[in-house]
Backbone as a ProteinNet text record, in pm:
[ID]
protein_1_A
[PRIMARY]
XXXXXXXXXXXXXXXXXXXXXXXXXXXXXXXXXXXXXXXXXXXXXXXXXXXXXXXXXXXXXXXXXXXXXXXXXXXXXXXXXXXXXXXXXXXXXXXXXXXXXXXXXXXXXXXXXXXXXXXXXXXXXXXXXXXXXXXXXXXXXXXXXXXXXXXXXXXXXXXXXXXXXXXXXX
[TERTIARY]
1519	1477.6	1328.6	1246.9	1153	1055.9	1204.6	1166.6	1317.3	1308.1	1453.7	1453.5	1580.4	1602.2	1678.3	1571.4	1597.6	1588	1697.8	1761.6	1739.9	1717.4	1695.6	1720.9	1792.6	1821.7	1969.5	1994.8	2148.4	2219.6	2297.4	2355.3	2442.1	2514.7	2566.9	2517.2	2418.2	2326.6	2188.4	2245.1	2165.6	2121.2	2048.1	2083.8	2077.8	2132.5	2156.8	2035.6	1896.3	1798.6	1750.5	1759.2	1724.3	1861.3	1952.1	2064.4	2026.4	2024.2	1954.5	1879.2	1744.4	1627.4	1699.9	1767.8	1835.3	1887.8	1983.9	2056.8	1996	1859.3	1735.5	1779.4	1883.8	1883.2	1772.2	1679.9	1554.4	1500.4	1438.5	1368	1390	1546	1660.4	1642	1591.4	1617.2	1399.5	1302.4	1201.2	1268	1300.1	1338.9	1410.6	1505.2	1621.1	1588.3	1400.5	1354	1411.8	1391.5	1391.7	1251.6	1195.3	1066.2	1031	975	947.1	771	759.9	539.5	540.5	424.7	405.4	487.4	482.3	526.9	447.1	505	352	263.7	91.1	58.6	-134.4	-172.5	-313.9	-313.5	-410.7	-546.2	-649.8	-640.8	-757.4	-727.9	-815.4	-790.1	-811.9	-929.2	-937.5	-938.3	-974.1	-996.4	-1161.4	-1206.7	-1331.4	-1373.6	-1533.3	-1612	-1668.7	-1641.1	-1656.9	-1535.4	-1368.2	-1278.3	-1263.2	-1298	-1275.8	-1163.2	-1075.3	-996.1	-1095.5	-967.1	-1029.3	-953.2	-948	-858.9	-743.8	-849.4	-803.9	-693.3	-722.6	-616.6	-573.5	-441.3	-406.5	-423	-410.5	-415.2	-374.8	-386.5	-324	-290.1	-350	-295.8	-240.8	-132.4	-37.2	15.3	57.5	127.7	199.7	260	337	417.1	449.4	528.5	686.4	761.8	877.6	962.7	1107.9	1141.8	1152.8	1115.1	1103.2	1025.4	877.9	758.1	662.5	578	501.9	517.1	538.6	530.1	416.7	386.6	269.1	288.6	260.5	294.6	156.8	174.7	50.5	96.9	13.1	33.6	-141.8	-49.4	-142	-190.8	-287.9	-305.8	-368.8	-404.7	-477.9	-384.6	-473.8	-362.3	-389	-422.3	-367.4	-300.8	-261.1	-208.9	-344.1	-335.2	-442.3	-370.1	-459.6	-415.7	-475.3	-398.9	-427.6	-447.1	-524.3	-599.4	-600.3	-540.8	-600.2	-617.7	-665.2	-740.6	-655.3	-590.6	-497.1	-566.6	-674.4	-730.3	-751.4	-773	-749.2	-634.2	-508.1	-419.5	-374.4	-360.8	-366.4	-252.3	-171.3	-11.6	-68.3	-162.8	-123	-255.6	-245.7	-362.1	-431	-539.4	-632.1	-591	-594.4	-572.1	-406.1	-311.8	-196.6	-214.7	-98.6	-16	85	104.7	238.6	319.9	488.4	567.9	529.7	579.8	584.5	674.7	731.3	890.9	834.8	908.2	892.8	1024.7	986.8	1151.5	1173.9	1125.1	1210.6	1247.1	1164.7	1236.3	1325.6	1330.8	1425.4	1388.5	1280.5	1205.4	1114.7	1097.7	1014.4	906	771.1	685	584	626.2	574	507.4	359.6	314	170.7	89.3	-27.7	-145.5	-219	-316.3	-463.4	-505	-595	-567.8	-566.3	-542.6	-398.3	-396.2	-267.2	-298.7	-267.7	-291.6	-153.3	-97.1	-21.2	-52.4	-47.1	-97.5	-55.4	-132.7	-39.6	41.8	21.1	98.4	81.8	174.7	218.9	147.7	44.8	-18.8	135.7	57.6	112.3	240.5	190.9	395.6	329	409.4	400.4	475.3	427.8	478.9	495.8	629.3	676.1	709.8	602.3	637.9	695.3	716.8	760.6	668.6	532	513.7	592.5	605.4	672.5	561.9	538.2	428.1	467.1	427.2	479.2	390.8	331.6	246.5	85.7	34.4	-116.8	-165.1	-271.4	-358.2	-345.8	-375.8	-349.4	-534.9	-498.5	-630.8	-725.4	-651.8	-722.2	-734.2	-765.9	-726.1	-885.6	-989.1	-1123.2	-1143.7	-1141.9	-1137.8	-1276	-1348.3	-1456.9	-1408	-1472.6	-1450.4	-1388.9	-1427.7	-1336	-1367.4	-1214.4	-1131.1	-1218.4	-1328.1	-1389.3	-1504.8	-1650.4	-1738.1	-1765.8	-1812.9	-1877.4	-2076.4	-2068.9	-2213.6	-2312.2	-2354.9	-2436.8	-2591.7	-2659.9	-2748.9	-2720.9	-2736.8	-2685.9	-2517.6	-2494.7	-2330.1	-2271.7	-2168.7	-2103.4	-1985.3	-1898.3	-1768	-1721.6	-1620.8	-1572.8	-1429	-1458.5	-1348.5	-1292.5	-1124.5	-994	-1049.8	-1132.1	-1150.9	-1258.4	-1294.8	-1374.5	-1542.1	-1555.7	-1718.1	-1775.2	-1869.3	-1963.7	-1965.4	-1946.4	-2043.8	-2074.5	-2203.7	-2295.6	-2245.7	-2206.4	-2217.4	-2322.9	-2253.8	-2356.5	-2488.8
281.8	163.4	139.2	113	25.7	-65.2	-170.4	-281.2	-317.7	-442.8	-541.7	-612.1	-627.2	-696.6	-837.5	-943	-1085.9	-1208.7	-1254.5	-1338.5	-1489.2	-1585.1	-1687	-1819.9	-1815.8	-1941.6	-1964.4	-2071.5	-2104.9	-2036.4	-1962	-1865.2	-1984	-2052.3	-2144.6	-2227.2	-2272.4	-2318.7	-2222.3	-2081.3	-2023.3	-1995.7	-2034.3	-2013.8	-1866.4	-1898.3	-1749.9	-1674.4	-1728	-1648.1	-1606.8	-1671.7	-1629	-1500	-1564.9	-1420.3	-1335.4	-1293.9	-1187.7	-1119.6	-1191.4	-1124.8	-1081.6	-1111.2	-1054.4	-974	-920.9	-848.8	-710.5	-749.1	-625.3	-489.3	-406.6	-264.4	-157.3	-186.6	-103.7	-194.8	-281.1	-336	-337.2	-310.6	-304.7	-155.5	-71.4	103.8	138.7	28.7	63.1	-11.6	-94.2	-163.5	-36.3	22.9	118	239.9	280.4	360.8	499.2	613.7	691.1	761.1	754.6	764.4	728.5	827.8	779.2	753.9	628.2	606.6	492.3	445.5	343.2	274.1	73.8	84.5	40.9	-56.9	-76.2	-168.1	-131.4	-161.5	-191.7	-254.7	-288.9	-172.9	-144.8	-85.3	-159.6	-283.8	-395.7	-473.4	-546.6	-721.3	-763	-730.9	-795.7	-876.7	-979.1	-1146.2	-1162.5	-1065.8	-1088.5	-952.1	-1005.6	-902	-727.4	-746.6	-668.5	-549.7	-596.8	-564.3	-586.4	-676.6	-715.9	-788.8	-798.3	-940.7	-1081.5	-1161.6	-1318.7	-1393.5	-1446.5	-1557.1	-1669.2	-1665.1	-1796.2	-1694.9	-1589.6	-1510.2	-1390.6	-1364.2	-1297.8	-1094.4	-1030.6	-862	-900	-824.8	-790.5	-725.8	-606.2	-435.7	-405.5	-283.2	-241.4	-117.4	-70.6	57.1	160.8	223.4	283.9	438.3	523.1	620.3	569.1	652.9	652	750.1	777.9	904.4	951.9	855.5	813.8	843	848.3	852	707.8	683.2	541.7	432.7	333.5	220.1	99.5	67.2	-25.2	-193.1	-256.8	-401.7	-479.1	-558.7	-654	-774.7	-859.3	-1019.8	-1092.3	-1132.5	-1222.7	-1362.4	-1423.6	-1488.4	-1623.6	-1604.3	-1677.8	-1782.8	-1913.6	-2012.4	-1998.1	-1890.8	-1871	-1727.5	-1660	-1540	-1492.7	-1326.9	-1258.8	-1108.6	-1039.2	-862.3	-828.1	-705	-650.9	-485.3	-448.5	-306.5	-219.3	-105	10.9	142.2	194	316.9	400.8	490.8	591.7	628	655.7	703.8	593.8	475.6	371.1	408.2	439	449.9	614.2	614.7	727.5	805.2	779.2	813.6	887.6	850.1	905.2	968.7	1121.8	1223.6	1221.3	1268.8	1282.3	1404.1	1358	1505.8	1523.9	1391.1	1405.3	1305.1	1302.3	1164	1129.6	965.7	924.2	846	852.6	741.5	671.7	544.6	380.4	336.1	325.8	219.6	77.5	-9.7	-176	-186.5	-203.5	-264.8	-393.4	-519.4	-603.9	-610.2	-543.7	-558.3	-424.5	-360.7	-185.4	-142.8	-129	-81.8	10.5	126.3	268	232.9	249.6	201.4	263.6	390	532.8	624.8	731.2	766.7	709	714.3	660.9	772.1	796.4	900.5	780.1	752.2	757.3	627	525.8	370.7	364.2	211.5	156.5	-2.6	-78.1	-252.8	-311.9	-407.9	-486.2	-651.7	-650.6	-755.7	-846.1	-986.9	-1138.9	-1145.5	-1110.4	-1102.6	-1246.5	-1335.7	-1488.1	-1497	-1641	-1742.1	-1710.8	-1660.8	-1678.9	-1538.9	-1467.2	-1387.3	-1264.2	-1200.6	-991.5	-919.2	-787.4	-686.7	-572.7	-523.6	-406.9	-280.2	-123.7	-72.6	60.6	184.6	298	425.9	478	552.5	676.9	769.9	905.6	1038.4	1134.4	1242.1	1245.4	1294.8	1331.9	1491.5	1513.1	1631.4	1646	1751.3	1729.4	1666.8	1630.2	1516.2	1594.7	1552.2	1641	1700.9	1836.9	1871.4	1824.7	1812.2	1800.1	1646.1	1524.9	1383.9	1364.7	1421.6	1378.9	1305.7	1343.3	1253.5	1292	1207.2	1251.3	1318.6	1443	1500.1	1487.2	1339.2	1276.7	1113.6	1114.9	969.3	832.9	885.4	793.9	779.2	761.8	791.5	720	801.4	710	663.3	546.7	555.3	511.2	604.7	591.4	623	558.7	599.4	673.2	727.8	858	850.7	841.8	870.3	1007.5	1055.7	1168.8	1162.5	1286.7	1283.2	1395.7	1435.7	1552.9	1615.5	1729.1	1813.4	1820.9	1855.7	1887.4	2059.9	2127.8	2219.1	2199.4	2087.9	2108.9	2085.9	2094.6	2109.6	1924.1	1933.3	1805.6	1778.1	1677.2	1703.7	1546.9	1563.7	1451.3	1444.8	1330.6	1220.7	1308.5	1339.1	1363.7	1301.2
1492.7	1419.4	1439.7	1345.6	1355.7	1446.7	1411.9	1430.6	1473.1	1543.7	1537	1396.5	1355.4	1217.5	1260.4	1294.7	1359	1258.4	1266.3	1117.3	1204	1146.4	1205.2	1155.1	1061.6	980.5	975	949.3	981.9	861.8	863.8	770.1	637.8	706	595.7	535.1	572.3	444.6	373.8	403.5	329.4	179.2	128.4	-67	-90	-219.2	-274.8	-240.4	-340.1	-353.7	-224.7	-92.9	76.1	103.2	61.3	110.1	-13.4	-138.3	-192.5	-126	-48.1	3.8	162.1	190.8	328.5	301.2	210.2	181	99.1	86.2	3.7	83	29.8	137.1	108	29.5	19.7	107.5	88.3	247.9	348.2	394.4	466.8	565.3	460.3	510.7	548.5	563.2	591.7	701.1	738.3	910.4	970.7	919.4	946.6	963.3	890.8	894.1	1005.1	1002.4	1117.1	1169.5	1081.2	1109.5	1251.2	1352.8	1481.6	1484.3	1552.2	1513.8	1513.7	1446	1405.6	1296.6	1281.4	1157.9	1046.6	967.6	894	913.8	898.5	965.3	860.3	906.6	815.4	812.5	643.7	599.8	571.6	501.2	486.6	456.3	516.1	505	333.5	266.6	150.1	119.8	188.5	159.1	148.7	291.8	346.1	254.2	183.3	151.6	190.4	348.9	415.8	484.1	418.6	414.4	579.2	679.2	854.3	845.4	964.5	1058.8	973.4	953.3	948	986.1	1118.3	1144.9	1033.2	915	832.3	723.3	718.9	619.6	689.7	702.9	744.5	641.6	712.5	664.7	512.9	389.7	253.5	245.4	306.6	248.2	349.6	376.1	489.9	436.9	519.4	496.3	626	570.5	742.9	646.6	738.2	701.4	686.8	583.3	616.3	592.9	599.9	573.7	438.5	346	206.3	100.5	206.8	123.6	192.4	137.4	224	179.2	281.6	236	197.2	104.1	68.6	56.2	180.4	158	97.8	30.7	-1.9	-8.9	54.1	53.6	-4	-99	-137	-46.6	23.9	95.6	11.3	-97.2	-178.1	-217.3	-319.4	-338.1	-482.2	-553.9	-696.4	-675.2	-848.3	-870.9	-850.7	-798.6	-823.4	-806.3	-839.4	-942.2	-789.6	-682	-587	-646.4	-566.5	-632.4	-452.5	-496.6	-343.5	-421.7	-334.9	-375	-265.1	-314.8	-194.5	-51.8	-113.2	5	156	98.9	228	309.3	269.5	362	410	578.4	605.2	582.6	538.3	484.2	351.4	283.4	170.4	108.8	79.4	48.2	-101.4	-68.7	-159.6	-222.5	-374.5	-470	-499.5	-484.4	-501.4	-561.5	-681	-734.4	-649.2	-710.4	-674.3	-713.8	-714	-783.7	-750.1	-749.2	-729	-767.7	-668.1	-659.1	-574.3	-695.3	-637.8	-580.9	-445.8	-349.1	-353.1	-432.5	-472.8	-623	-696.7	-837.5	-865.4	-746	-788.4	-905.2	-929.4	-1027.4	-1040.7	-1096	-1098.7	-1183	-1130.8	-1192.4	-1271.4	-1256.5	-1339.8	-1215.7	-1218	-1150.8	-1128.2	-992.7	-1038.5	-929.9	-990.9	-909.8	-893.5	-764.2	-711.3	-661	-768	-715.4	-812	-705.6	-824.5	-771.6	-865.7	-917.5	-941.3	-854.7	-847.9	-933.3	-1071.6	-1173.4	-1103.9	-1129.4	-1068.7	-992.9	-869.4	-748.8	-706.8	-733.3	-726.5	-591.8	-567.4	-456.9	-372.7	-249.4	-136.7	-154.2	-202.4	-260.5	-204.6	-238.1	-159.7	-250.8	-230.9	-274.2	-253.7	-251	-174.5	-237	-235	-296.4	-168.7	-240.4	-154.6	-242.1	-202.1	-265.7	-220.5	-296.2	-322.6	-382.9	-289.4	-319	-494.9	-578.4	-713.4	-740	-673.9	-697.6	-671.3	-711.9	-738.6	-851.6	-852.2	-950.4	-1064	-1180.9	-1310	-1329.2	-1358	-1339.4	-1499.1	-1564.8	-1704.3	-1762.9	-1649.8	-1649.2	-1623.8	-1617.5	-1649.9	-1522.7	-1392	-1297.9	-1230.9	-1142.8	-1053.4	-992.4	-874.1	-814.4	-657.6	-660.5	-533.3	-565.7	-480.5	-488	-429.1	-371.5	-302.6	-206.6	-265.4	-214.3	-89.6	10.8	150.9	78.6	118.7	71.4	196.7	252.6	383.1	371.3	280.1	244.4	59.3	98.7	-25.9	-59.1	-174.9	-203.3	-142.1	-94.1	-98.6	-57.8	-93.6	-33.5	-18.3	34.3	114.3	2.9	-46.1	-94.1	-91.1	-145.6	-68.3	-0.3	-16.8	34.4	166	199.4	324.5	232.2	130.6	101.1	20.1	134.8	97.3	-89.5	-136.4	-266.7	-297	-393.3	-390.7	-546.7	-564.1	-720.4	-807.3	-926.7	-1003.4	-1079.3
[MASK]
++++++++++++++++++++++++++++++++++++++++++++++++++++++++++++++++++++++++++++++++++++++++++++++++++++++++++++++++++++++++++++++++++++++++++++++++++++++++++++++++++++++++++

């Protein structure tokens, strides 16, 4: 396991829509995980400009292995809707130069494939969202893409190959 799966509310006056979300066995089987490691766990905060810790908002982005494929949590911390955006490469679970499904584990819903980033629209003030990415393959080579997923900019732009070789932004 995970984690302990620690229930804390008086069961008989539980409402439906709270026992639905207890009863989520896709959210159910990342607790149940077998995956031995870590679980999930920040990639960035995203509140703060600088993507740091902020006392006043807790982490947004998350992620952890599972025997599944990875898991991607996002919490919106904000007090409106707002559209959450990652770029694969933030999380260390998941490689550069691959696509991937996207399964939503509360709407049990397949969300097509997505190569590089993927955007969670109007993710409801204060709400989350739980997906399970799944490898789907390599990137499609004929999809007009830059040559990498994500520049370091330290001075000069560049980024590193799936083959090991430096290359600079055209």
């Amino acid at each position: 396991m995970k984690s302990p799966l620690l229930i804390s509310t008086p069961l008989a006056s539980l409402s439906d829509e709270n026992l639905e979300i207890l009863k989520n066995t896709e959210l159910i089987a990342i607790n149940q995980d077998s995956v031995v490691g870590t679980g999930v766990v920040p990639f960035r905060w995203g509140y703060n400009p600088d993507y740091v810790s902020d006392n006043l908002h807790p982490a947004q982005y998350w992620s952890g292995r599972s025997e599944n494929g990875t898991v991607i949590m996002l919490i919106n911390v904000l007090d409106d809707a707002a559209d959450m955006a990652f770029n694969f490469t933030e999380s260390p679970w998941l490689r550069w130069g691959r696509q991937y499904a996207v399964r939503d584990l509360w709407t049990h819903t397949d969300n097509g494939v997505s190569v590089r980033t993927y955007t969670a629209a109007g993710v409801p003030a204060h709400g989350s969202v739980a997906l399970l990415l799944t490898d789907a393959g390599e990137e499609p080579q004929d999809a007009g893409l830059a040559p990498c997923a994500l520049y370091e900019y330290w001075g000069n732009p560049w980024c590193v190959d799936q083959n090991g070789t430096k290359i600079q932004p055209p």
